[in-house]
mmCIF file of C-alpha atoms in Angstrom:
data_model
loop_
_atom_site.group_PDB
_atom_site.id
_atom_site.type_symbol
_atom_site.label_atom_id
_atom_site.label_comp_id
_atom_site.label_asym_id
_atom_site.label_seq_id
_atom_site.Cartn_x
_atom_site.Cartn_y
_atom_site.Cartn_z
ATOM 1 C CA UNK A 1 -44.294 2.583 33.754
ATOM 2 C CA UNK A 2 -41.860 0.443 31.837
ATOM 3 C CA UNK A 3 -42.812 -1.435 28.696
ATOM 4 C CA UNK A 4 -40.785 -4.025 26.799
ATOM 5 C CA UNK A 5 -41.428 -6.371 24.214
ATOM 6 C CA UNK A 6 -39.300 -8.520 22.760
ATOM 7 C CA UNK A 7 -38.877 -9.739 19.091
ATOM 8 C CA UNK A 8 -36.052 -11.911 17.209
ATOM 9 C CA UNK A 9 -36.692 -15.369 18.367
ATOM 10 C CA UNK A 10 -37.084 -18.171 16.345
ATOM 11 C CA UNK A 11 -36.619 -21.741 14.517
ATOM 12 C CA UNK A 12 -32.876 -21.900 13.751
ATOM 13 C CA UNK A 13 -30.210 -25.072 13.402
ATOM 14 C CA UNK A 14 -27.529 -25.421 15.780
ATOM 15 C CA UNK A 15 -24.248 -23.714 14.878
ATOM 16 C CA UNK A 16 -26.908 -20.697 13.824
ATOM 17 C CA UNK A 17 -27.288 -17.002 15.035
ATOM 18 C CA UNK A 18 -29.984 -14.777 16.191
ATOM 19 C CA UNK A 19 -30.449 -11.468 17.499
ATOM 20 C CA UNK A 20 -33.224 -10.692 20.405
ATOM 21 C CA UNK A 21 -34.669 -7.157 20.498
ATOM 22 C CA UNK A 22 -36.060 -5.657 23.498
ATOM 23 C CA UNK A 23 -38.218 -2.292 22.741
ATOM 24 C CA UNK A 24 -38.190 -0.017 25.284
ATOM 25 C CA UNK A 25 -35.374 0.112 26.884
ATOM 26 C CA UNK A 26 -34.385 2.768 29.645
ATOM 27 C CA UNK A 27 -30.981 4.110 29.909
ATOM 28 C CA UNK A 28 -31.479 4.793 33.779
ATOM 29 C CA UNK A 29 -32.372 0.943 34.627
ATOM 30 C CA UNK A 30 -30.072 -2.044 34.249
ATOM 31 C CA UNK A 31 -31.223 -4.024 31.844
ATOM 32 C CA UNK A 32 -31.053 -7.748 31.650
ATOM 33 C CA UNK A 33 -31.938 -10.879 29.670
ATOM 34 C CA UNK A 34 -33.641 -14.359 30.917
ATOM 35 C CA UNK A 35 -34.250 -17.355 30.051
ATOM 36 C CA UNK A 36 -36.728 -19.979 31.056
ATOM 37 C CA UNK A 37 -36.576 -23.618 29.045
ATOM 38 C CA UNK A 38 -39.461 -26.408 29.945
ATOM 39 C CA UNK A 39 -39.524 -27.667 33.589
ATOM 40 C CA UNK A 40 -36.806 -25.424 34.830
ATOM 41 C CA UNK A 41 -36.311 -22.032 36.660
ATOM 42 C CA UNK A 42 -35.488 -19.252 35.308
ATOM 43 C CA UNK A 43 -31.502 -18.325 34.408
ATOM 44 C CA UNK A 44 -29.755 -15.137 33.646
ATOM 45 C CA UNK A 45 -27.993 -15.141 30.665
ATOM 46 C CA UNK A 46 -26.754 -12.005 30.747
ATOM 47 C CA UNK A 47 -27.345 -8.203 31.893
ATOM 48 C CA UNK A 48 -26.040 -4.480 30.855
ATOM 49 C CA UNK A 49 -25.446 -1.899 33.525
ATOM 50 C CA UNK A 50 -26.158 2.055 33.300
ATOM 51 C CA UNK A 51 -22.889 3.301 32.552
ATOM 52 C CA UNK A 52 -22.345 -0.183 29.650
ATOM 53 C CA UNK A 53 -20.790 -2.629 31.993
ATOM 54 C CA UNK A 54 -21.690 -5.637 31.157
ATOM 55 C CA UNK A 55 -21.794 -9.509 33.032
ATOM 56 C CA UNK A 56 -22.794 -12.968 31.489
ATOM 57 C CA UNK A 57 -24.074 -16.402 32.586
ATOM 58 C CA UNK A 58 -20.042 -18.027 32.851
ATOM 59 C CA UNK A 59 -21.295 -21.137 30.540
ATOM 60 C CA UNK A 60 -22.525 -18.485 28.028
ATOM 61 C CA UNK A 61 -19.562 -16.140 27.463
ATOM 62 C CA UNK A 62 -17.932 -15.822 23.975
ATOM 63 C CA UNK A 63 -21.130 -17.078 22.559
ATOM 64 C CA UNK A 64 -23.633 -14.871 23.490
ATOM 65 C CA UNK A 65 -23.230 -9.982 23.104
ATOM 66 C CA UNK A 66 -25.167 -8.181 25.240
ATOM 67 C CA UNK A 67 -25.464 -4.371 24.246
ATOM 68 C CA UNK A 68 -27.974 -1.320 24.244
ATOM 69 C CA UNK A 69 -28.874 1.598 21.936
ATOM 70 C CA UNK A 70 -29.708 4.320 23.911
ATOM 71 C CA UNK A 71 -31.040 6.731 20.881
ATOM 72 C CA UNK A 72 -33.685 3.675 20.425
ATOM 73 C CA UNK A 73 -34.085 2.463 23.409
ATOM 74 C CA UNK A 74 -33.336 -0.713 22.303
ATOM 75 C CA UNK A 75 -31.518 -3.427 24.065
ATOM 76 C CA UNK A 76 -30.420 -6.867 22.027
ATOM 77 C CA UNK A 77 -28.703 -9.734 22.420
ATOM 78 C CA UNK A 78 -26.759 -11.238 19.619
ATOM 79 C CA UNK A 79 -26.463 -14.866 19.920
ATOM 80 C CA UNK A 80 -23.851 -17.157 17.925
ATOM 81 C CA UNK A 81 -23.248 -20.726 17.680
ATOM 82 C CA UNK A 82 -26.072 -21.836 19.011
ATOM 83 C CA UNK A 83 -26.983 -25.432 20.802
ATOM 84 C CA UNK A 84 -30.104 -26.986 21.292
ATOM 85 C CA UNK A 85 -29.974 -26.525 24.973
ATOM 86 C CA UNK A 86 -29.781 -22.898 24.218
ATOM 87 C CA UNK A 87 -34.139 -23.704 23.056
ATOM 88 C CA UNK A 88 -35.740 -21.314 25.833
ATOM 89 C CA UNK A 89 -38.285 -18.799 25.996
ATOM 90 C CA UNK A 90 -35.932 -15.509 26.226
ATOM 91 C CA UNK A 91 -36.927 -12.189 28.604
ATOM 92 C CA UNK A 92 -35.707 -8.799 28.814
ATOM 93 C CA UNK A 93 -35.990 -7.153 31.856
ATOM 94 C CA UNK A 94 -35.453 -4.005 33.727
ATOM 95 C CA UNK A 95 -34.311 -3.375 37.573
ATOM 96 C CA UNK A 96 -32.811 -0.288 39.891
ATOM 97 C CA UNK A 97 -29.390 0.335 38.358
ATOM 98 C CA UNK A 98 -27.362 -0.531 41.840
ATOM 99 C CA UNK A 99 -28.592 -4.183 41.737
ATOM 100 C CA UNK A 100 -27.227 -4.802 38.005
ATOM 101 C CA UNK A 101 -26.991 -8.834 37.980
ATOM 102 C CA UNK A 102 -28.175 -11.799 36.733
ATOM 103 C CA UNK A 103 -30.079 -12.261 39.720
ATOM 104 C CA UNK A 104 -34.199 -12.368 38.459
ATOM 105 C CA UNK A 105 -35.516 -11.056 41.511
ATOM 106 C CA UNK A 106 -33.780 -8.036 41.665
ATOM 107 C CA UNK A 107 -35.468 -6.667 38.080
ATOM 108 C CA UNK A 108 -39.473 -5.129 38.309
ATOM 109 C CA UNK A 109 -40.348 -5.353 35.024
ATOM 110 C CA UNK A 110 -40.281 -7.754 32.197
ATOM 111 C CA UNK A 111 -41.569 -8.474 28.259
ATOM 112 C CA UNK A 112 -43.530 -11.177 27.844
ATOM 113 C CA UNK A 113 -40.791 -13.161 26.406
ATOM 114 C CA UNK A 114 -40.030 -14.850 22.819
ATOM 115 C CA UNK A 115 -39.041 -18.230 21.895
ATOM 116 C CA UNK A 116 -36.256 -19.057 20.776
ATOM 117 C CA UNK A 117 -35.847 -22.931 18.957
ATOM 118 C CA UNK A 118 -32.627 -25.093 18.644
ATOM 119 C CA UNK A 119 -32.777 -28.201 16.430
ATOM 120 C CA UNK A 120 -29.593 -30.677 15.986
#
């Protein structure tokens, strides 16, 4: 069974960085990171395949790494210039490697998320 837990988020000021951990990791799954802010559904913001191939939310690129570190199972997200309508609760998730996307329903397993907090 897959485990993850996430750590990293935070309180920072817009223009800020932060980098998400997600512990337990599997380099046979696509991995993937979500985010869910107040009263809305939950987006993809960005997902690593198998093999390193990686795809982003469009409206996130250039602002936002996703990468992996296979030796400890470790997946992050490095996450620059932040905005406050980046302020979300932030999963990691794993899914079958042949449906590597940013779709949510296509992942089994997920962390239980960590919040991450934009001011202006």
């Amino acid at each position: 069974q897959v485990q993850l837990v996430e750590s990293g988020g935070g309180s920072v000021q817009a223009g800020g960085s932060l980098r998400l951990s997600c512990a337990g990791t599997y380099s046979n799954y696509c991995m993937g990171w979500f985010r869910q802010a107040p009263g809305k559904e939950r987006e993809g913001v960005a997902a690593i395949a198998t093999y390193g191939m990686t795809t982003y939310a469009n409206s996130l690129k250039g602002r936002f790494t996703i990468s992996k570190d296979v030796a400890k199972n470790t997946l992050y997200l490095q996450m620059n210039d932040l905005k406050p309508e980046d302020t979300a609760m932030y999963y990691c998730a794993a899914g079958p490697s042949r449906f590597c996307g940013l779709r949510s329903y296509n992942y089994n397993y997920w962390g239980q998320g960590t919040q991450v907090t934009v001011s202006s």
